[in-house]
Amino acid sequence: MAVSRIATEQEKLIAGLEPSLGRLAARGILRSYRKNSIVLNEGDTGDSLFVLLQGQVKVYATDENGREITYGTISAGDYFGEMSLDGGPRSASVMTLETTLCSLVSRAAVQQHLEEEPAFALALVARVIRRARSATEIARQMALLDVYGRVIHTLEGQQGPASQAAPIQLTQITHQQIASRVGASREMVSRLLKDLEKGGYVELGIKRITLKKKLPARW
């Protein structure tokens, strides 16, 4: 009975996906991961696409000194791992942020799906282009903006700049997460945020930052 109930819940998760993505997920093998599990390692050879049925993951890279840069997060109803369907190495690492359930779809199964549903091929190409554009923007910021500029872009990039009449509250966000996004130390980010709080631009809370007005371009 318990096995049947679990299977039914998994079927519901797949049924809740966009139809073509749901049919792709049905071709895969289900696998669950605990929070903070490494799903993919940058540089590993891969030939599977992961459809995220439940949970959330972050996509990131690290340098030889262990410094981390986070490219973004992916939530249920989306997929990742498509950049290695050419048989090349994984371009980034992926870690779960909570308990996560994925459908692992082999390269051969993806190819068969693309042949049977060419519209999904166009959606896949569009997704690859968007993610490549996002990676290019991150590289541009790292090259052209200082740490403060990158912090401001991260804070205001989610919902736009705030105003005194319309403050913006960012939730489930930590100083370490911002540091990983901008390629800086947590201590430096915390110092900048404290300075902004003293200037009346932000209000800091536990996993919460309230933007009270437009942040200054320079600090």
mmCIF file with all atom_site columns, C-alpha atoms in Angstrom:
data_model
loop_
_atom_site.group_PDB
_atom_site.id
_atom_site.type_symbol
_atom_site.label_atom_id
_atom_site.label_alt_id
_atom_site.label_comp_id
_atom_site.label_asym_id
_atom_site.label_entity_id
_atom_site.label_seq_id
_atom_site.pdbx_PDB_ins_code
_atom_site.Cartn_x
_atom_site.Cartn_y
_atom_site.Cartn_z
_atom_site.occupancy
_atom_site.B_iso_or_equiv
_atom_site.pdbx_formal_charge
_atom_site.auth_seq_id
_atom_site.auth_comp_id
_atom_site.auth_asym_id
_atom_site.auth_atom_id
_atom_site.pdbx_PDB_model_num
ATOM 1   C CA . MET A 1 1   ? 0.000  0.000  0.000   1.00 0.00 ? 1   MET A CA 1
ATOM 2   C CA . ALA A 1 2   ? 2.838  2.416  0.944   1.00 0.00 ? 2   ALA A CA 1
ATOM 3   C CA . VAL A 1 3   ? 4.696  1.705  -2.311  1.00 0.00 ? 3   VAL A CA 1
ATOM 4   C CA . SER A 1 4   ? 1.503  2.315  -4.287  1.00 0.00 ? 4   SER A CA 1
ATOM 5   C CA . ARG A 1 5   ? 0.925  5.628  -2.481  1.00 0.00 ? 5   ARG A CA 1
ATOM 6   C CA . ILE A 1 6   ? 4.485  6.799  -3.223  1.00 0.00 ? 6   ILE A CA 1
ATOM 7   C CA . ALA A 1 7   ? 4.097  5.853  -6.883  1.00 0.00 ? 7   ALA A CA 1
ATOM 8   C CA . THR A 1 8   ? 0.843  7.789  -7.069  1.00 0.00 ? 8   THR A CA 1
ATOM 9   C CA . GLU A 1 9   ? 2.476  10.904 -5.580  1.00 0.00 ? 9   GLU A CA 1
ATOM 10  C CA . GLN A 1 10  ? 5.304  10.688 -8.109  1.00 0.00 ? 10  GLN A CA 1
ATOM 11  C CA . GLU A 1 11  ? 2.814  10.318 -10.947 1.00 0.00 ? 11  GLU A CA 1
ATOM 12  C CA . LYS A 1 12  ? 1.038  13.450 -9.700  1.00 0.00 ? 12  LYS A CA 1
ATOM 13  C CA . LEU A 1 13  ? 4.309  15.387 -9.746  1.00 0.00 ? 13  LEU A CA 1
ATOM 14  C CA . ILE A 1 14  ? 4.969  14.362 -13.342 1.00 0.00 ? 14  ILE A CA 1
ATOM 15  C CA . ALA A 1 15  ? 1.373  15.116 -14.331 1.00 0.00 ? 15  ALA A CA 1
ATOM 16  C CA . GLY A 1 16  ? 1.786  18.617 -12.901 1.00 0.00 ? 16  GLY A CA 1
ATOM 17  C CA . LEU A 1 17  ? 4.596  19.457 -15.333 1.00 0.00 ? 17  LEU A CA 1
ATOM 18  C CA . GLU A 1 18  ? 4.184  21.172 -18.673 1.00 0.00 ? 18  GLU A CA 1
ATOM 19  C CA . PRO A 1 19  ? 2.813  18.326 -20.877 1.00 0.00 ? 19  PRO A CA 1
ATOM 20  C CA . SER A 1 20  ? 5.844  17.789 -23.113 1.00 0.00 ? 20  SER A CA 1
ATOM 21  C CA . LEU A 1 21  ? 8.245  18.022 -20.159 1.00 0.00 ? 21  LEU A CA 1
ATOM 22  C CA . GLY A 1 22  ? 6.051  15.574 -18.271 1.00 0.00 ? 22  GLY A CA 1
ATOM 23  C CA . ARG A 1 23  ? 6.294  13.067 -21.112 1.00 0.00 ? 23  ARG A CA 1
ATOM 24  C CA . LEU A 1 24  ? 10.069 13.516 -21.097 1.00 0.00 ? 24  LEU A CA 1
ATOM 25  C CA . ALA A 1 25  ? 10.219 12.949 -17.331 1.00 0.00 ? 25  ALA A CA 1
ATOM 26  C CA . ALA A 1 26  ? 8.188  9.757  -17.739 1.00 0.00 ? 26  ALA A CA 1
ATOM 27  C CA . ARG A 1 27  ? 11.038 8.359  -19.862 1.00 0.00 ? 27  ARG A CA 1
ATOM 28  C CA . GLY A 1 28  ? 13.506 8.678  -16.989 1.00 0.00 ? 28  GLY A CA 1
ATOM 29  C CA . ILE A 1 29  ? 14.448 6.990  -13.742 1.00 0.00 ? 29  ILE A CA 1
ATOM 30  C CA . LEU A 1 30  ? 13.348 8.646  -10.502 1.00 0.00 ? 30  LEU A CA 1
ATOM 31  C CA . ARG A 1 31  ? 15.996 9.485  -7.947  1.00 0.00 ? 31  ARG A CA 1
ATOM 32  C CA . SER A 1 32  ? 15.707 11.363 -4.642  1.00 0.00 ? 32  SER A CA 1
ATOM 33  C CA . TYR A 1 33  ? 18.417 13.436 -2.954  1.00 0.00 ? 33  TYR A CA 1
ATOM 34  C CA . ARG A 1 34  ? 18.784 14.761 0.561   1.00 0.00 ? 34  ARG A CA 1
ATOM 35  C CA . LYS A 1 35  ? 19.384 18.434 1.276   1.00 0.00 ? 35  LYS A CA 1
ATOM 36  C CA . ASN A 1 36  ? 22.942 19.601 0.459   1.00 0.00 ? 36  ASN A CA 1
ATOM 37  C CA . SER A 1 37  ? 23.620 16.601 -1.788  1.00 0.00 ? 37  SER A CA 1
ATOM 38  C CA . ILE A 1 38  ? 25.909 17.058 -4.781  1.00 0.00 ? 38  ILE A CA 1
ATOM 39  C CA . VAL A 1 39  ? 23.934 16.021 -7.863  1.00 0.00 ? 39  VAL A CA 1
ATOM 40  C CA . LEU A 1 40  ? 26.488 16.990 -10.502 1.00 0.00 ? 40  LEU A CA 1
ATOM 41  C CA . ASN A 1 41  ? 30.192 17.836 -10.337 1.00 0.00 ? 41  ASN A CA 1
ATOM 42  C CA . GLU A 1 42  ? 31.741 20.384 -12.689 1.00 0.00 ? 42  GLU A CA 1
ATOM 43  C CA . GLY A 1 43  ? 34.051 18.648 -15.161 1.00 0.00 ? 43  GLY A CA 1
ATOM 44  C CA . ASP A 1 44  ? 32.433 15.212 -14.918 1.00 0.00 ? 44  ASP A CA 1
ATOM 45  C CA . THR A 1 45  ? 31.311 13.582 -18.142 1.00 0.00 ? 45  THR A CA 1
ATOM 46  C CA . GLY A 1 46  ? 27.548 13.446 -18.360 1.00 0.00 ? 46  GLY A CA 1
ATOM 47  C CA . ASP A 1 47  ? 24.908 12.124 -20.723 1.00 0.00 ? 47  ASP A CA 1
ATOM 48  C CA . SER A 1 48  ? 21.716 12.633 -18.705 1.00 0.00 ? 48  SER A CA 1
ATOM 49  C CA . LEU A 1 49  ? 19.217 15.435 -18.333 1.00 0.00 ? 49  LEU A CA 1
ATOM 50  C CA . PHE A 1 50  ? 17.565 15.981 -14.942 1.00 0.00 ? 50  PHE A CA 1
ATOM 51  C CA . VAL A 1 51  ? 13.906 16.964 -14.709 1.00 0.00 ? 51  VAL A CA 1
ATOM 52  C CA . LEU A 1 52  ? 13.298 18.541 -11.305 1.00 0.00 ? 52  LEU A CA 1
ATOM 53  C CA . LEU A 1 53  ? 10.016 17.179 -9.919  1.00 0.00 ? 53  LEU A CA 1
ATOM 54  C CA . GLN A 1 54  ? 10.302 18.394 -6.341  1.00 0.00 ? 54  GLN A CA 1
ATOM 55  C CA . GLY A 1 55  ? 12.718 20.604 -4.432  1.00 0.00 ? 55  GLY A CA 1
ATOM 56  C CA . GLN A 1 56  ? 15.276 23.200 -5.449  1.00 0.00 ? 56  GLN A CA 1
ATOM 57  C CA . VAL A 1 57  ? 18.939 23.153 -6.487  1.00 0.00 ? 57  VAL A CA 1
ATOM 58  C CA . LYS A 1 58  ? 21.689 25.701 -6.973  1.00 0.00 ? 58  LYS A CA 1
ATOM 59  C CA . VAL A 1 59  ? 24.091 25.789 -9.927  1.00 0.00 ? 59  VAL A CA 1
ATOM 60  C CA . TYR A 1 60  ? 27.612 26.896 -9.045  1.00 0.00 ? 60  TYR A CA 1
ATOM 61  C CA . ALA A 1 61  ? 31.336 26.658 -9.746  1.00 0.00 ? 61  ALA A CA 1
ATOM 62  C CA . THR A 1 62  ? 34.408 26.825 -7.516  1.00 0.00 ? 62  THR A CA 1
ATOM 63  C CA . ASP A 1 63  ? 37.996 27.875 -8.181  1.00 0.00 ? 63  ASP A CA 1
ATOM 64  C CA . GLU A 1 64  ? 41.185 26.184 -7.001  1.00 0.00 ? 64  GLU A CA 1
ATOM 65  C CA . ASN A 1 65  ? 40.996 28.132 -3.710  1.00 0.00 ? 65  ASN A CA 1
ATOM 66  C CA . GLY A 1 66  ? 37.477 26.923 -2.979  1.00 0.00 ? 66  GLY A CA 1
ATOM 67  C CA . ARG A 1 67  ? 35.825 30.269 -3.702  1.00 0.00 ? 67  ARG A CA 1
ATOM 68  C CA . GLU A 1 68  ? 32.303 29.730 -4.986  1.00 0.00 ? 68  GLU A CA 1
ATOM 69  C CA . ILE A 1 69  ? 30.285 31.609 -7.583  1.00 0.00 ? 69  ILE A CA 1
ATOM 70  C CA . THR A 1 70  ? 26.577 30.775 -7.811  1.00 0.00 ? 70  THR A CA 1
ATOM 71  C CA . TYR A 1 71  ? 25.021 31.011 -11.263 1.00 0.00 ? 71  TYR A CA 1
ATOM 72  C CA . GLY A 1 72  ? 21.460 30.651 -10.046 1.00 0.00 ? 72  GLY A CA 1
ATOM 73  C CA . THR A 1 73  ? 18.839 28.337 -8.607  1.00 0.00 ? 73  THR A CA 1
ATOM 74  C CA . ILE A 1 74  ? 16.438 25.943 -10.342 1.00 0.00 ? 74  ILE A CA 1
ATOM 75  C CA . SER A 1 75  ? 13.073 24.947 -8.901  1.00 0.00 ? 75  SER A CA 1
ATOM 76  C CA . ALA A 1 76  ? 10.564 22.161 -9.459  1.00 0.00 ? 76  ALA A CA 1
ATOM 77  C CA . GLY A 1 77  ? 9.015  22.171 -12.934 1.00 0.00 ? 77  GLY A CA 1
ATOM 78  C CA . ASP A 1 78  ? 12.324 22.934 -14.640 1.00 0.00 ? 78  ASP A CA 1
ATOM 79  C CA . TYR A 1 79  ? 15.298 20.868 -15.777 1.00 0.00 ? 79  TYR A CA 1
ATOM 80  C CA . PHE A 1 80  ? 19.112 20.987 -15.833 1.00 0.00 ? 80  PHE A CA 1
ATOM 81  C CA . GLY A 1 81  ? 22.074 19.090 -17.256 1.00 0.00 ? 81  GLY A CA 1
ATOM 82  C CA . GLU A 1 82  ? 21.171 19.838 -20.875 1.00 0.00 ? 82  GLU A CA 1
ATOM 83  C CA . MET A 1 83  ? 24.565 21.456 -21.549 1.00 0.00 ? 83  MET A CA 1
ATOM 84  C CA . SER A 1 84  ? 26.255 18.035 -21.458 1.00 0.00 ? 84  SER A CA 1
ATOM 85  C CA . LEU A 1 85  ? 23.963 16.213 -23.861 1.00 0.00 ? 85  LEU A CA 1
ATOM 86  C CA . ASP A 1 86  ? 26.762 16.524 -26.424 1.00 0.00 ? 86  ASP A CA 1
ATOM 87  C CA . GLY A 1 87  ? 28.826 14.119 -24.319 1.00 0.00 ? 87  GLY A CA 1
ATOM 88  C CA . GLY A 1 88  ? 31.122 16.865 -23.048 1.00 0.00 ? 88  GLY A CA 1
ATOM 89  C CA . PRO A 1 89  ? 32.011 17.640 -19.422 1.00 0.00 ? 89  PRO A CA 1
ATOM 90  C CA . ARG A 1 90  ? 29.565 19.241 -17.024 1.00 0.00 ? 90  ARG A CA 1
ATOM 91  C CA . SER A 1 91  ? 29.940 23.024 -17.143 1.00 0.00 ? 91  SER A CA 1
ATOM 92  C CA . ALA A 1 92  ? 28.940 23.546 -13.486 1.00 0.00 ? 92  ALA A CA 1
ATOM 93  C CA . SER A 1 93  ? 28.170 21.736 -10.257 1.00 0.00 ? 93  SER A CA 1
ATOM 94  C CA . VAL A 1 94  ? 24.665 21.300 -8.851  1.00 0.00 ? 94  VAL A CA 1
ATOM 95  C CA . MET A 1 95  ? 23.713 20.948 -5.174  1.00 0.00 ? 95  MET A CA 1
ATOM 96  C CA . THR A 1 96  ? 20.291 20.431 -3.606  1.00 0.00 ? 96  THR A CA 1
ATOM 97  C CA . LEU A 1 97  ? 18.976 23.193 -1.336  1.00 0.00 ? 97  LEU A CA 1
ATOM 98  C CA . GLU A 1 98  ? 16.254 20.943 0.082   1.00 0.00 ? 98  GLU A CA 1
ATOM 99  C CA . THR A 1 99  ? 15.027 17.384 -0.284  1.00 0.00 ? 99  THR A CA 1
ATOM 100 C CA . THR A 1 100 ? 14.768 16.904 -4.034  1.00 0.00 ? 100 THR A CA 1
ATOM 101 C CA . LEU A 1 101 ? 13.261 14.420 -6.474  1.00 0.00 ? 101 LEU A CA 1
ATOM 102 C CA . CYS A 1 102 ? 14.480 14.220 -10.066 1.00 0.00 ? 102 CYS A CA 1
ATOM 103 C CA . SER A 1 103 ? 13.807 12.164 -13.149 1.00 0.00 ? 103 SER A CA 1
ATOM 104 C CA . LEU A 1 104 ? 17.104 11.208 -14.812 1.00 0.00 ? 104 LEU A CA 1
ATOM 105 C CA . VAL A 1 105 ? 16.598 10.984 -18.563 1.00 0.00 ? 105 VAL A CA 1
ATOM 106 C CA . SER A 1 106 ? 19.351 9.381  -20.627 1.00 0.00 ? 106 SER A CA 1
ATOM 107 C CA . ARG A 1 107 ? 20.778 11.028 -23.723 1.00 0.00 ? 107 ARG A CA 1
ATOM 108 C CA . ALA A 1 108 ? 19.204 8.351  -25.927 1.00 0.00 ? 108 ALA A CA 1
ATOM 109 C CA . ALA A 1 109 ? 15.787 8.927  -24.346 1.00 0.00 ? 109 ALA A CA 1
ATOM 110 C CA . VAL A 1 110 ? 16.130 12.703 -24.810 1.00 0.00 ? 110 VAL A CA 1
ATOM 111 C CA . GLN A 1 111 ? 17.026 12.204 -28.471 1.00 0.00 ? 111 GLN A CA 1
ATOM 112 C CA . GLN A 1 112 ? 13.998 9.972  -28.990 1.00 0.00 ? 112 GLN A CA 1
ATOM 113 C CA . HIS A 1 113 ? 11.798 12.582 -27.288 1.00 0.00 ? 113 HIS A CA 1
ATOM 114 C CA . LEU A 1 114 ? 13.163 15.332 -29.550 1.00 0.00 ? 114 LEU A CA 1
ATOM 115 C CA . GLU A 1 115 ? 12.456 13.226 -32.631 1.00 0.00 ? 115 GLU A CA 1
ATOM 116 C CA . GLU A 1 116 ? 8.880  12.568 -31.542 1.00 0.00 ? 116 GLU A CA 1
ATOM 117 C CA . GLU A 1 117 ? 8.215  16.110 -30.249 1.00 0.00 ? 117 GLU A CA 1
ATOM 118 C CA . PRO A 1 118 ? 10.215 18.616 -32.320 1.00 0.00 ? 118 PRO A CA 1
ATOM 119 C CA . ALA A 1 119 ? 8.492  21.541 -30.581 1.00 0.00 ? 119 ALA A CA 1
ATOM 120 C CA . PHE A 1 120 ? 10.351 20.557 -27.418 1.00 0.00 ? 120 PHE A CA 1
ATOM 121 C CA . ALA A 1 121 ? 13.628 20.812 -29.353 1.00 0.00 ? 121 ALA A CA 1
ATOM 122 C CA . LEU A 1 122 ? 12.892 24.494 -30.004 1.00 0.00 ? 122 LEU A CA 1
ATOM 123 C CA . ALA A 1 123 ? 12.086 25.015 -26.314 1.00 0.00 ? 123 ALA A CA 1
ATOM 124 C CA . LEU A 1 124 ? 15.334 23.284 -25.357 1.00 0.00 ? 124 LEU A CA 1
ATOM 125 C CA . VAL A 1 125 ? 17.370 25.505 -27.688 1.00 0.00 ? 125 VAL A CA 1
ATOM 126 C CA . ALA A 1 126 ? 15.666 28.593 -26.252 1.00 0.00 ? 126 ALA A CA 1
ATOM 127 C CA . ARG A 1 127 ? 16.477 27.413 -22.716 1.00 0.00 ? 127 ARG A CA 1
ATOM 128 C CA . VAL A 1 128 ? 20.140 26.859 -23.610 1.00 0.00 ? 128 VAL A CA 1
ATOM 129 C CA . ILE A 1 129 ? 20.326 30.345 -25.150 1.00 0.00 ? 129 ILE A CA 1
ATOM 130 C CA . ARG A 1 130 ? 18.781 31.974 -22.052 1.00 0.00 ? 130 ARG A CA 1
ATOM 131 C CA . ARG A 1 131 ? 21.179 30.203 -19.727 1.00 0.00 ? 131 ARG A CA 1
ATOM 132 C CA . ALA A 1 132 ? 24.172 31.045 -21.933 1.00 0.00 ? 132 ALA A CA 1
ATOM 133 C CA . ARG A 1 133 ? 23.052 34.687 -21.948 1.00 0.00 ? 133 ARG A CA 1
ATOM 134 C CA . SER A 1 134 ? 22.766 34.629 -18.151 1.00 0.00 ? 134 SER A CA 1
ATOM 135 C CA . ALA A 1 135 ? 26.269 33.148 -17.816 1.00 0.00 ? 135 ALA A CA 1
ATOM 136 C CA . THR A 1 136 ? 27.608 35.846 -20.150 1.00 0.00 ? 136 THR A CA 1
ATOM 137 C CA . GLU A 1 137 ? 25.992 38.549 -17.989 1.00 0.00 ? 137 GLU A CA 1
ATOM 138 C CA . ILE A 1 138 ? 27.571 37.093 -14.853 1.00 0.00 ? 138 ILE A CA 1
ATOM 139 C CA . ALA A 1 139 ? 30.983 37.065 -16.564 1.00 0.00 ? 139 ALA A CA 1
ATOM 140 C CA . ARG A 1 140 ? 30.452 40.685 -17.651 1.00 0.00 ? 140 ARG A CA 1
ATOM 141 C CA . GLN A 1 141 ? 29.604 41.742 -14.110 1.00 0.00 ? 141 GLN A CA 1
ATOM 142 C CA . MET A 1 142 ? 32.632 39.949 -12.690 1.00 0.00 ? 142 MET A CA 1
ATOM 143 C CA . ALA A 1 143 ? 34.889 41.702 -15.220 1.00 0.00 ? 143 ALA A CA 1
ATOM 144 C CA . LEU A 1 144 ? 33.408 45.206 -15.221 1.00 0.00 ? 144 LEU A CA 1
ATOM 145 C CA . LEU A 1 145 ? 31.766 45.782 -11.812 1.00 0.00 ? 145 LEU A CA 1
ATOM 146 C CA . ASP A 1 146 ? 33.413 46.033 -8.405  1.00 0.00 ? 146 ASP A CA 1
ATOM 147 C CA . VAL A 1 147 ? 32.078 44.009 -5.469  1.00 0.00 ? 147 VAL A CA 1
ATOM 148 C CA . TYR A 1 148 ? 29.687 46.774 -4.415  1.00 0.00 ? 148 TYR A CA 1
ATOM 149 C CA . GLY A 1 149 ? 28.311 47.048 -7.964  1.00 0.00 ? 149 GLY A CA 1
ATOM 150 C CA . ARG A 1 150 ? 27.725 43.308 -8.081  1.00 0.00 ? 150 ARG A CA 1
ATOM 151 C CA . VAL A 1 151 ? 25.975 43.345 -4.697  1.00 0.00 ? 151 VAL A CA 1
ATOM 152 C CA . ILE A 1 152 ? 23.651 46.146 -5.839  1.00 0.00 ? 152 ILE A CA 1
ATOM 153 C CA . HIS A 1 153 ? 22.882 44.300 -9.075  1.00 0.00 ? 153 HIS A CA 1
ATOM 154 C CA . THR A 1 154 ? 22.039 41.156 -7.082  1.00 0.00 ? 154 THR A CA 1
ATOM 155 C CA . LEU A 1 155 ? 19.752 42.977 -4.644  1.00 0.00 ? 155 LEU A CA 1
ATOM 156 C CA . GLU A 1 156 ? 17.923 45.151 -7.155  1.00 0.00 ? 156 GLU A CA 1
ATOM 157 C CA . GLY A 1 157 ? 17.983 42.599 -9.944  1.00 0.00 ? 157 GLY A CA 1
ATOM 158 C CA . GLN A 1 158 ? 15.239 40.483 -8.368  1.00 0.00 ? 158 GLN A CA 1
ATOM 159 C CA . GLN A 1 159 ? 12.387 43.014 -8.147  1.00 0.00 ? 159 GLN A CA 1
ATOM 160 C CA . GLY A 1 160 ? 13.923 46.272 -9.293  1.00 0.00 ? 160 GLY A CA 1
ATOM 161 C CA . PRO A 1 161 ? 14.944 49.277 -7.173  1.00 0.00 ? 161 PRO A CA 1
ATOM 162 C CA . ALA A 1 162 ? 12.827 50.243 -4.183  1.00 0.00 ? 162 ALA A CA 1
ATOM 163 C CA . SER A 1 163 ? 11.465 53.631 -3.229  1.00 0.00 ? 163 SER A CA 1
ATOM 164 C CA . GLN A 1 164 ? 10.435 55.167 0.084   1.00 0.00 ? 164 GLN A CA 1
ATOM 165 C CA . ALA A 1 165 ? 6.819  54.771 -0.981  1.00 0.00 ? 165 ALA A CA 1
ATOM 166 C CA . ALA A 1 166 ? 7.314  51.188 -2.143  1.00 0.00 ? 166 ALA A CA 1
ATOM 167 C CA . PRO A 1 167 ? 9.977  49.279 -0.175  1.00 0.00 ? 167 PRO A CA 1
ATOM 168 C CA . ILE A 1 168 ? 10.919 45.784 -1.351  1.00 0.00 ? 168 ILE A CA 1
ATOM 169 C CA . GLN A 1 169 ? 11.443 42.825 0.969   1.00 0.00 ? 169 GLN A CA 1
ATOM 170 C CA . LEU A 1 170 ? 13.766 40.044 -0.129  1.00 0.00 ? 170 LEU A CA 1
ATOM 171 C CA . THR A 1 171 ? 13.204 36.831 1.816   1.00 0.00 ? 171 THR A CA 1
ATOM 172 C CA . GLN A 1 172 ? 15.109 33.583 2.213   1.00 0.00 ? 172 GLN A CA 1
ATOM 173 C CA . ILE A 1 173 ? 18.346 35.378 1.403   1.00 0.00 ? 173 ILE A CA 1
ATOM 174 C CA . THR A 1 174 ? 21.582 35.260 3.415   1.00 0.00 ? 174 THR A CA 1
ATOM 175 C CA . HIS A 1 175 ? 24.847 37.160 3.307   1.00 0.00 ? 175 HIS A CA 1
ATOM 176 C CA . GLN A 1 176 ? 26.612 33.947 2.248   1.00 0.00 ? 176 GLN A CA 1
ATOM 177 C CA . GLN A 1 177 ? 24.213 33.453 -0.663  1.00 0.00 ? 177 GLN A CA 1
ATOM 178 C CA . ILE A 1 178 ? 24.894 36.983 -1.867  1.00 0.00 ? 178 ILE A CA 1
ATOM 179 C CA . ALA A 1 179 ? 28.639 36.442 -1.468  1.00 0.00 ? 179 ALA A CA 1
ATOM 180 C CA . SER A 1 180 ? 28.438 33.289 -3.585  1.00 0.00 ? 180 SER A CA 1
ATOM 181 C CA . ARG A 1 181 ? 26.485 35.180 -6.245  1.00 0.00 ? 181 ARG A CA 1
ATOM 182 C CA . VAL A 1 182 ? 28.997 38.029 -6.495  1.00 0.00 ? 182 VAL A CA 1
ATOM 183 C CA . GLY A 1 183 ? 32.230 36.081 -5.993  1.00 0.00 ? 183 GLY A CA 1
ATOM 184 C CA . ALA A 1 184 ? 33.261 37.803 -2.741  1.00 0.00 ? 184 ALA A CA 1
ATOM 185 C CA . SER A 1 185 ? 33.741 36.880 0.904   1.00 0.00 ? 185 SER A CA 1
ATOM 186 C CA . ARG A 1 186 ? 30.791 36.821 3.276   1.00 0.00 ? 186 ARG A CA 1
ATOM 187 C CA . GLU A 1 187 ? 32.641 39.276 5.531   1.00 0.00 ? 187 GLU A CA 1
ATOM 188 C CA . MET A 1 188 ? 32.937 41.848 2.748   1.00 0.00 ? 188 MET A CA 1
ATOM 189 C CA . VAL A 1 189 ? 29.262 41.512 1.810   1.00 0.00 ? 189 VAL A CA 1
ATOM 190 C CA . SER A 1 190 ? 28.192 41.821 5.454   1.00 0.00 ? 190 SER A CA 1
ATOM 191 C CA . ARG A 1 191 ? 30.293 44.966 5.824   1.00 0.00 ? 191 ARG A CA 1
ATOM 192 C CA . LEU A 1 192 ? 28.713 46.560 2.750   1.00 0.00 ? 192 LEU A CA 1
ATOM 193 C CA . LEU A 1 193 ? 25.199 45.673 3.905   1.00 0.00 ? 193 LEU A CA 1
ATOM 194 C CA . LYS A 1 194 ? 25.865 47.082 7.385   1.00 0.00 ? 194 LYS A CA 1
ATOM 195 C CA . ASP A 1 195 ? 27.067 50.334 5.811   1.00 0.00 ? 195 ASP A CA 1
ATOM 196 C CA . LEU A 1 196 ? 23.922 50.496 3.656   1.00 0.00 ? 196 LEU A CA 1
ATOM 197 C CA . GLU A 1 197 ? 21.799 49.869 6.738   1.00 0.00 ? 197 GLU A CA 1
ATOM 198 C CA . LYS A 1 198 ? 23.519 52.718 8.591   1.00 0.00 ? 198 LYS A CA 1
ATOM 199 C CA . GLY A 1 199 ? 22.814 54.935 5.581   1.00 0.00 ? 199 GLY A CA 1
ATOM 200 C CA . GLY A 1 200 ? 19.114 54.102 5.773   1.00 0.00 ? 200 GLY A CA 1
ATOM 201 C CA . TYR A 1 201 ? 19.029 52.260 2.449   1.00 0.00 ? 201 TYR A CA 1
ATOM 202 C CA . VAL A 1 202 ? 18.265 48.758 3.758   1.00 0.00 ? 202 VAL A CA 1
ATOM 203 C CA . GLU A 1 203 ? 16.964 47.001 6.844   1.00 0.00 ? 203 GLU A CA 1
ATOM 204 C CA . LEU A 1 204 ? 18.569 43.684 7.716   1.00 0.00 ? 204 LEU A CA 1
ATOM 205 C CA . GLY A 1 205 ? 16.780 40.743 9.335   1.00 0.00 ? 205 GLY A CA 1
ATOM 206 C CA . ILE A 1 206 ? 17.197 36.984 9.639   1.00 0.00 ? 206 ILE A CA 1
ATOM 207 C CA . LYS A 1 207 ? 17.249 35.675 6.059   1.00 0.00 ? 207 LYS A CA 1
ATOM 208 C CA . ARG A 1 208 ? 15.561 38.921 5.086   1.00 0.00 ? 208 ARG A CA 1
ATOM 209 C CA . ILE A 1 209 ? 16.684 42.202 3.540   1.00 0.00 ? 209 ILE A CA 1
ATOM 210 C CA . THR A 1 210 ? 14.300 45.120 3.063   1.00 0.00 ? 210 THR A CA 1
ATOM 211 C CA . LEU A 1 211 ? 15.278 47.633 0.396   1.00 0.00 ? 211 LEU A CA 1
ATOM 212 C CA . LYS A 1 212 ? 13.954 50.979 1.662   1.00 0.00 ? 212 LYS A CA 1
ATOM 213 C CA . LYS A 1 213 ? 14.951 53.179 -1.299  1.00 0.00 ? 213 LYS A CA 1
ATOM 214 C CA . LYS A 1 214 ? 17.017 53.100 -4.467  1.00 0.00 ? 214 LYS A CA 1
ATOM 215 C CA . LEU A 1 215 ? 20.567 52.054 -3.669  1.00 0.00 ? 215 LEU A CA 1
ATOM 216 C CA . PRO A 1 216 ? 23.374 54.474 -4.566  1.00 0.00 ? 216 PRO A CA 1
ATOM 217 C CA . ALA A 1 217 ? 25.417 53.675 -7.679  1.00 0.00 ? 217 ALA A CA 1
ATOM 218 C CA . ARG A 1 218 ? 28.668 54.225 -5.752  1.00 0.00 ? 218 ARG A CA 1
ATOM 219 C CA . TRP A 1 219 ? 29.610 53.719 -2.123  1.00 0.00 ? 219 TRP A CA 1
#
